Tab-separated table of C-alpha atoms and ligand atoms in Angstrom:
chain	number	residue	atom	x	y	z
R	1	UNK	CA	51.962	209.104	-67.380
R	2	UNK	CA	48.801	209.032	-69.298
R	3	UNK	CA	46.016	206.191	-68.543
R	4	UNK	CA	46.452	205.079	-71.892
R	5	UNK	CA	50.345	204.364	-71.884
R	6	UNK	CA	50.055	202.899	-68.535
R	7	UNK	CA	48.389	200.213	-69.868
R	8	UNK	CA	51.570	199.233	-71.232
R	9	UNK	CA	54.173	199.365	-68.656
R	10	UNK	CA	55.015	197.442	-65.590
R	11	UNK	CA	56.111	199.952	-63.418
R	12	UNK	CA	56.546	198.960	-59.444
R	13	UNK	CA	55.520	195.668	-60.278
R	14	UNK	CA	57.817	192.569	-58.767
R	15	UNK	CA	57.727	189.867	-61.303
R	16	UNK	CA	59.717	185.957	-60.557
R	17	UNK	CA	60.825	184.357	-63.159
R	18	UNK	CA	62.188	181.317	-63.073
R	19	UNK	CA	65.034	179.810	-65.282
R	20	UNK	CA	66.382	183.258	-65.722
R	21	UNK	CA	70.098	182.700	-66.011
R	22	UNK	CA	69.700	182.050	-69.714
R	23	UNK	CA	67.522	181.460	-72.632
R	24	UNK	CA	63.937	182.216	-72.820
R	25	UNK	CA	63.989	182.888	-68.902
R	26	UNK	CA	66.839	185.477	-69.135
R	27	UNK	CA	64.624	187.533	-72.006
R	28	UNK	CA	61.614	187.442	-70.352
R	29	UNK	CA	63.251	189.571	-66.710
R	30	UNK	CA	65.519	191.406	-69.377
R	31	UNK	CA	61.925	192.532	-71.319
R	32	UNK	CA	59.695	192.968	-68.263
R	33	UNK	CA	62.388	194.860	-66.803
R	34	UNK	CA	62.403	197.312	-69.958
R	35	UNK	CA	58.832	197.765	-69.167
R	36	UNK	CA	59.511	199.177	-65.592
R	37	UNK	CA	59.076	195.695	-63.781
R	38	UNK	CA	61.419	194.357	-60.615
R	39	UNK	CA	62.139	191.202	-62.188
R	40	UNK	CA	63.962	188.513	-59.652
R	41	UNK	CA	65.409	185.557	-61.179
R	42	UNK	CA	65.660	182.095	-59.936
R	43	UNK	CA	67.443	179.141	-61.474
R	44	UNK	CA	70.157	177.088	-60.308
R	45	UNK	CA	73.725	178.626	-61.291
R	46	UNK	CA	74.377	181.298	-58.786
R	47	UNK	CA	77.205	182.520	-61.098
R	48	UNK	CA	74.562	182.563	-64.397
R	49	UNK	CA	72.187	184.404	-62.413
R	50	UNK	CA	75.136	187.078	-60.787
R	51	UNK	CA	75.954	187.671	-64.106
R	52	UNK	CA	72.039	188.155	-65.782
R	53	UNK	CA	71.455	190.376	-62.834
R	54	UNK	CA	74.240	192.430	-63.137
R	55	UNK	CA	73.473	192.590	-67.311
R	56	UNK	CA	70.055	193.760	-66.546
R	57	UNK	CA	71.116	196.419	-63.907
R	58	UNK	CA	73.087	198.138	-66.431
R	59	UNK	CA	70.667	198.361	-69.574
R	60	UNK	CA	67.559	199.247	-66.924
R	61	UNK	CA	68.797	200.541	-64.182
R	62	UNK	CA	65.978	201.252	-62.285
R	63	UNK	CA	64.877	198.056	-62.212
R	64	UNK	CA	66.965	196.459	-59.427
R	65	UNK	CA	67.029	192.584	-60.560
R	66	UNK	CA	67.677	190.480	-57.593
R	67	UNK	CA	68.575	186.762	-57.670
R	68	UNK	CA	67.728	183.899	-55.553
R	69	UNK	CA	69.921	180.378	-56.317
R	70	UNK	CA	67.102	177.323	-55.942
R	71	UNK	CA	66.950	173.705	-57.557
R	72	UNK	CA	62.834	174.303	-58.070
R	73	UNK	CA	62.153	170.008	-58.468
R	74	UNK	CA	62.938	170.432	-54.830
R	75	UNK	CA	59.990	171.186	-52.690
R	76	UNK	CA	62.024	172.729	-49.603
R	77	UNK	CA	64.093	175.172	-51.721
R	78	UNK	CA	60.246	176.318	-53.626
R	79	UNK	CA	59.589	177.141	-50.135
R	80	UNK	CA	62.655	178.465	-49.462
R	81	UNK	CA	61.639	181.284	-52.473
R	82	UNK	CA	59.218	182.364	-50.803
R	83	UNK	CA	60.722	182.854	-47.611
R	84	UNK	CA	63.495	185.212	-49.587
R	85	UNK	CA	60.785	186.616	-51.444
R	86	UNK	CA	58.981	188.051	-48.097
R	87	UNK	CA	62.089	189.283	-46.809
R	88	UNK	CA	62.675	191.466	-49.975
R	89	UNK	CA	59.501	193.021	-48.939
R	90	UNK	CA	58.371	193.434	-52.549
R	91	UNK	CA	55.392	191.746	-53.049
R	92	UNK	CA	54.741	189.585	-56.266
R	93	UNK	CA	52.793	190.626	-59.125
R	94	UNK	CA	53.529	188.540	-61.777
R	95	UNK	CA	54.936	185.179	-61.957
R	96	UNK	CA	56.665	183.644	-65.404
R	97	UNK	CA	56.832	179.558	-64.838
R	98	UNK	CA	59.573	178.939	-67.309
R	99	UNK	CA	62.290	176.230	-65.756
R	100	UNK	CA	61.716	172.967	-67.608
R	101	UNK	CA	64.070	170.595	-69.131
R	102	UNK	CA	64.076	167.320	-70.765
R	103	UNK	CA	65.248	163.667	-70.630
R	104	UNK	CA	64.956	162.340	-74.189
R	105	UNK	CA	64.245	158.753	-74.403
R	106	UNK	CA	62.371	155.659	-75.963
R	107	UNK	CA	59.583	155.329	-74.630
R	108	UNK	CA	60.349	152.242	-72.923
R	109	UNK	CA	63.324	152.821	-71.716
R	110	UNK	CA	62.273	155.848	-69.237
R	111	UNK	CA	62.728	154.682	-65.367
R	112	UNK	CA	60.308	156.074	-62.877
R	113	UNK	CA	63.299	158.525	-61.551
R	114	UNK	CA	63.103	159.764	-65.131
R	115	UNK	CA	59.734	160.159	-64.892
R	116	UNK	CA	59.371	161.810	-61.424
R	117	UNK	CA	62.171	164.567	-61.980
R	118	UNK	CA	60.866	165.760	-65.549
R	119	UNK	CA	56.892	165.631	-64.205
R	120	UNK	CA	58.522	167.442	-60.985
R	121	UNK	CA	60.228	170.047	-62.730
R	122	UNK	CA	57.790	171.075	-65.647
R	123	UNK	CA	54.771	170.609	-64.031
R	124	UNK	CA	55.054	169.901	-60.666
R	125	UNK	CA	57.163	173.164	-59.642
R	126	UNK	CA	55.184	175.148	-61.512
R	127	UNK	CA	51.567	173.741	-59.760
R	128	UNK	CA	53.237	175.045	-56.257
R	129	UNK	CA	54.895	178.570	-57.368
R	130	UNK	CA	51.397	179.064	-58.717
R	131	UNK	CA	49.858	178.237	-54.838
R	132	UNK	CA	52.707	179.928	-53.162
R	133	UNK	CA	52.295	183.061	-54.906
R	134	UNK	CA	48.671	183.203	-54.686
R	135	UNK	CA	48.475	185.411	-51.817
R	136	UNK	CA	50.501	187.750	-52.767
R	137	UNK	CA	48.984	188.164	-56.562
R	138	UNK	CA	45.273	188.260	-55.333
R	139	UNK	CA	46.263	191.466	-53.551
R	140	UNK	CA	47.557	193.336	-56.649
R	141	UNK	CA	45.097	194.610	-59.419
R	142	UNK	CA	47.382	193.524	-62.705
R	143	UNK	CA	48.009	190.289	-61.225
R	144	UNK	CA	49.124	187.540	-64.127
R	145	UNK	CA	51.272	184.246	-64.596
R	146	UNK	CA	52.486	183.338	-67.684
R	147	UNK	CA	53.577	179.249	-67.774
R	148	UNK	CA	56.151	178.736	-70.829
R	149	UNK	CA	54.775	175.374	-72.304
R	150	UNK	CA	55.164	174.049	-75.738
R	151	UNK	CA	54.070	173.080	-79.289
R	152	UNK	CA	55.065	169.522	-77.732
R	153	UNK	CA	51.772	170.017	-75.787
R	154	UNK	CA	49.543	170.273	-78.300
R	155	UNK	CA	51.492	167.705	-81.212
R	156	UNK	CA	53.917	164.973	-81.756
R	157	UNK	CA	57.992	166.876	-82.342
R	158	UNK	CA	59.909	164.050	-81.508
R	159	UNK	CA	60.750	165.188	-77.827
R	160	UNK	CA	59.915	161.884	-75.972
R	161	UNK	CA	56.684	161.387	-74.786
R	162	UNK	CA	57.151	162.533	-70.895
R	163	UNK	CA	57.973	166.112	-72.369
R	164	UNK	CA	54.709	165.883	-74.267
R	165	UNK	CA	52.810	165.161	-71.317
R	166	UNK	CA	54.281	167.738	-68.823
R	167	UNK	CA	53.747	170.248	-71.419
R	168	UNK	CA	49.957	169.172	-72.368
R	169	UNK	CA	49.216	169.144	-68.455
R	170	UNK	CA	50.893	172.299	-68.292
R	171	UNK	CA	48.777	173.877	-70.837
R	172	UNK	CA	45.506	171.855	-68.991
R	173	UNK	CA	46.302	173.791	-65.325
R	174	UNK	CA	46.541	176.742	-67.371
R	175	UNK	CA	43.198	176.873	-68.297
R	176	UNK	CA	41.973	175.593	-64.854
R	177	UNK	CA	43.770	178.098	-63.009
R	178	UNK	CA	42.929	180.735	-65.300
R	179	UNK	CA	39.178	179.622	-64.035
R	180	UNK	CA	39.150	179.216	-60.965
R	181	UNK	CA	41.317	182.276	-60.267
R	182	UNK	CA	39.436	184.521	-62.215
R	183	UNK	CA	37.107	185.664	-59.566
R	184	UNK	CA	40.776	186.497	-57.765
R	185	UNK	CA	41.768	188.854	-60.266
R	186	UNK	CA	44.925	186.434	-61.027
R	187	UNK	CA	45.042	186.186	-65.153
R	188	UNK	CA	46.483	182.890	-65.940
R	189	UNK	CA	47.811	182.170	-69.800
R	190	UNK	CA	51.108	180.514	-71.748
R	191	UNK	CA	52.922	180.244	-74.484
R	192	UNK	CA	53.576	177.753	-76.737
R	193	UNK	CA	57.155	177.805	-78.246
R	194	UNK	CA	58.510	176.336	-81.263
R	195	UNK	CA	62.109	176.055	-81.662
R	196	UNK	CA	64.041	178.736	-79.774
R	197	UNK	CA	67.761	179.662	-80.459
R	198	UNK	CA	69.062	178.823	-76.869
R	199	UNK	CA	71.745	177.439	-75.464
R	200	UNK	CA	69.884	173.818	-74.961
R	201	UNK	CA	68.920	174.179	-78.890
R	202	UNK	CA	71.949	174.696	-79.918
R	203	UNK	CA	72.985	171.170	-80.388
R	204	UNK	CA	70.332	170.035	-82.169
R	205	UNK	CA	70.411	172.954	-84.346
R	206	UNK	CA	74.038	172.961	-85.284
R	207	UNK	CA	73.274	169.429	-87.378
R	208	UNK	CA	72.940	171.186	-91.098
R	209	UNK	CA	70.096	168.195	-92.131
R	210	UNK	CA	67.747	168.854	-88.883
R	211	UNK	CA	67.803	172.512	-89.247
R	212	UNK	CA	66.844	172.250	-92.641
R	213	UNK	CA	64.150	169.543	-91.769
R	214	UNK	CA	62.821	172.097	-88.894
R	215	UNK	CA	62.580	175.289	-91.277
R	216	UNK	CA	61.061	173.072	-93.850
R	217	UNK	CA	58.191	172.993	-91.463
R	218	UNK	CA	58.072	176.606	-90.151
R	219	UNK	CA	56.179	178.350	-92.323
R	220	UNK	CA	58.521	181.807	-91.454
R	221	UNK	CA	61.303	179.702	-92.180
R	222	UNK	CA	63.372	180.667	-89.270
R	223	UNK	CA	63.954	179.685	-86.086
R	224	UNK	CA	62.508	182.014	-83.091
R	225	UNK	CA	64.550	184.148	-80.863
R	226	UNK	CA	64.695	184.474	-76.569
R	227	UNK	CA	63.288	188.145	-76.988
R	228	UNK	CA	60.573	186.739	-79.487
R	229	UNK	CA	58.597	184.533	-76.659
R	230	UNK	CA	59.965	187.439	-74.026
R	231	UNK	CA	57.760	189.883	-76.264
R	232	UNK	CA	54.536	187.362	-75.973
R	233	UNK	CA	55.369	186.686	-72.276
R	234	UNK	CA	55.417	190.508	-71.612
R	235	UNK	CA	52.410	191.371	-73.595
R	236	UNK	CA	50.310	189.130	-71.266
R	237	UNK	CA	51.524	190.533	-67.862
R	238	UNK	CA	50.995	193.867	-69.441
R	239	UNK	CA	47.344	195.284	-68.176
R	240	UNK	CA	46.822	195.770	-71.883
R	241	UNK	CA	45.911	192.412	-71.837
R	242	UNK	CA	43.638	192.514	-69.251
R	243	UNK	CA	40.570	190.387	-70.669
R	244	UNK	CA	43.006	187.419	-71.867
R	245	UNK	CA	43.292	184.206	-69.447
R	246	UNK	CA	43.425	180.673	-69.874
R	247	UNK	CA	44.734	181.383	-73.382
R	248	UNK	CA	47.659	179.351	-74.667
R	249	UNK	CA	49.744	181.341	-77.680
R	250	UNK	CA	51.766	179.816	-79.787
R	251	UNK	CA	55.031	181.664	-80.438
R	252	UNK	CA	55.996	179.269	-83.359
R	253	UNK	CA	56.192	180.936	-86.593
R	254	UNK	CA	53.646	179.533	-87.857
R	255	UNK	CA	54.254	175.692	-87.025
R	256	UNK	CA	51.415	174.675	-85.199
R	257	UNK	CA	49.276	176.076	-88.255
R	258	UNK	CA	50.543	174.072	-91.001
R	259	UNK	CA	49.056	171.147	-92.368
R	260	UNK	CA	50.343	170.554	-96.060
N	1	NAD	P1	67.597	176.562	-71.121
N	1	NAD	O1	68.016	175.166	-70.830
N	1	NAD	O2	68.480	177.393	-71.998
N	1	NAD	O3	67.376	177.342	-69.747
N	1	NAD	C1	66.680	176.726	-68.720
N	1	NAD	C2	66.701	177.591	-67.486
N	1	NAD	O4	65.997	176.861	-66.463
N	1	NAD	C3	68.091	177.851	-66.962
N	1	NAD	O5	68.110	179.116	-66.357
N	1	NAD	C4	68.251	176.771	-65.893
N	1	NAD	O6	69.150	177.128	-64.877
N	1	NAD	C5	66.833	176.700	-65.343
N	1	NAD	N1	66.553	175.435	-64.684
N	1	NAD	C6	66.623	174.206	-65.219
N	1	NAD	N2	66.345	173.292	-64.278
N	1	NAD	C7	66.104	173.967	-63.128
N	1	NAD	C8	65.780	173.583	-61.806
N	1	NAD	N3	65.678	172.305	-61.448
N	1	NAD	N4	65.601	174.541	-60.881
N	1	NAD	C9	65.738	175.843	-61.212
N	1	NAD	N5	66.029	176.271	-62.441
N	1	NAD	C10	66.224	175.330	-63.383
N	1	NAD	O7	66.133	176.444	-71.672
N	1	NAD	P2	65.296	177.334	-72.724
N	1	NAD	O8	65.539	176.805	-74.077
N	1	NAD	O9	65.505	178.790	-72.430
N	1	NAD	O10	63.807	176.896	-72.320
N	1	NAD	C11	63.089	177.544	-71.290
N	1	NAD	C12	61.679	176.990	-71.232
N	1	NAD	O11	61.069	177.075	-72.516
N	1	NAD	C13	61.583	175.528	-70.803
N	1	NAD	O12	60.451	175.350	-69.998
N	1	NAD	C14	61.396	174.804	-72.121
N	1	NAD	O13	60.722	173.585	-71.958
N	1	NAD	C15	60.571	175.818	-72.877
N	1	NAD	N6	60.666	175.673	-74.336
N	1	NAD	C16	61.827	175.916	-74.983
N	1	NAD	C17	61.877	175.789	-76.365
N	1	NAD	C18	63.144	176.065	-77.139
N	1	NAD	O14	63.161	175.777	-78.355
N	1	NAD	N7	64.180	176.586	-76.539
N	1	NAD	C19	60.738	175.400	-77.089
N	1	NAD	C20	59.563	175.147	-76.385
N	1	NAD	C21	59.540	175.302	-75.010
C-alpha cells in the first residue's frame, strides 16, 4: 500500500471500545474494523456483545473482533480488562471511551448514589481506561483516544444537570490529556453528539411533538445516525489526523451552531 492511502487505514491496529454491544459503540468497532482495525468490545451483555462480534466477523473478516463482558463503574472489572487485554497479546492502539448512561432527574431530587454511579460511569471509567492503557499506546506511533461526550457538555438540552457535568468534565480531561500526553505521542480528542437514533433514543424520539421540537432545532433537520459519529470517531484514530488533539467535534447537524 502506498504512503498516501496508509494514512487512512487502521491496519494491525487493536482498538477497545467500550459500549460496543449497540448504538454508537457498536458503529464505531463495526467502522474501525472496515478500516483494517482489531476492534474488541466491552460492555455489559455478554449475549449483545456475542452477537456484535459475530456481525462484525462476517462483514470484515479479517478483523477478528473479540469481546470481553465488564460492568466499567466497577473499578476491579476496569482492571480486570486489562488483564484480558494482555493475555490477547495484542497490544492497544486506540481506545474509544464511549459507555455512558443517564439518570434523568430534578435537580433536587438526585441522591448521592445517583450521583456517584453516573460521575463513575461517564467520567470516572473513562479517567482510568485512559491510565490503564497508557502504556501500551505510548509504545505505538498512531496512538489516539477518542472520548464520546456531548452537546450536553457544552449547553443546556434538558438531560439533568449530572449528565451535563460528566459530559463538560469529560470534554475538560480531553483537552488536559490531549496536553500532557502530547509529548507521548498519545492524540487525545471527542465528539460531541447531538441526538443519535439508538436504542436509548428511541423513546424519546417515538413522541411525534419532541421529535418535531428536536428537528426544529437541527439545522439539517434530521436526526444523526450510529455510523455518522462512527465516521468522526474513525477519522480521528486515523493517522490522517495526525496534528488534531484536544479537539472536541461536534457531530450534531448543525445544533450547537444555531442561535436564531
Ligand atoms: P446505548 O445505551 O444505546 O449503548 C450504551 C452502551 O454502553 C451499551 O453497549 C451498554 O452495554 C454500554 N454500557 C452502559 N453502561 C455500561 C457499564 N456500566 N459498563 C459497561 N458498558 C456499559 O447508548 P448510545 O446512545 O449508543 O450512547 C453511547 C454514548 O454516546 C454514551 O456515552 C452517550 O452518553 C453518548 N451520547 C449519545 C447520544 C445519543 O443521542 N444517542 C448523544 C450524545 C452522546
Amino acid at each position: 500500500m502506498n504512503a498516501h492511502l496508509s494514512r487512512w487505514r487502521l491496519d494491525g491496529q487493536s482498538a477497545l471500545i467500550t459500549g460496543a454491544s449497540r448504538g454508537i459503540g457498536l458503529a464505531c468497532a463495526r467502522e474501525l474494523a472496515a478500516l483494517g482495525a482489531s476492534p474488541l468490545l466491552v460492555a455489559r451483555d455478554e449475549a449483545q456483545l456475542n452477537a456484535a462480534c459475530e456481525e462484525i466477523a462476517e462483514d470484515f473478516p479479517e478483523s477478528e473482533p473479540r469481546f470481553f463482558a465488564a460492568d466499567l463503574s466497577e473499578s476491579e472489572e476496569r482492571l480486570a480488562v486489562f488483564d484480558w487485554v494482555a493475555d490477547l497479546g495484542a497490544p492497544l492502539s486506540l481506545l474509544v471511551n464511549n459507555a455512558g448512561g443517564n439518570i434523568k432527574k430534578p435537580t433536587l431530587d438526585y441522591s448521592g448514589e445517583d450521583l456517584h454511579q453516573l460521575f463513575e460511569l461517564n467520567l470516572v471509567a473513562a479517567f482510568e481506561l485512559c491510565r490503564l492503557a497508557h502504556p501500551q499506546l505510548a509504545q505505538h506511533a498512531n496512538a489516539a483516544i477518542v472520548n464520546i461526550g456531548s452537546v450536553s457538555g457544552a449547553t443546556h438540552v434538558r438531560t439533568g444537570a449530572p449528565y451535563g457535568i460528566s459530559k463538560a468534565a469529560l470534554h475538560q480531561m480531553t483537552v488536559n490529556l490531549a496536553c500532557d500526553w502530547a509529548e507521548d505521542g498519545i492524540r487525545v480528542n471527542a465528539v460531541a453528539p447531538w441526538y443519535i437514533r439508538t436504542q436509548r433514543t428511541g423513546p424519546a424520539l417515538s413522541d411525534p411533538d419532541y421529535l418535531d421540537e428536536v428537528l426544529q432545532r437541527t439545522p439539517m433537520g434530521r436526526i444523526g445516525e450510529p455510523e455518522e459519529v462512527a465516521g468522526a470517531v474513525a477519522f480521528l484514530c486515523l493517522p490522517a489526523s495526525s496534528y488534531i488533539t484536544g479537539s472536541v467535534i461536534a457531530v450534531d447537524g448543525g445544533f450547537l451552531h444555531y442561535g436564531f
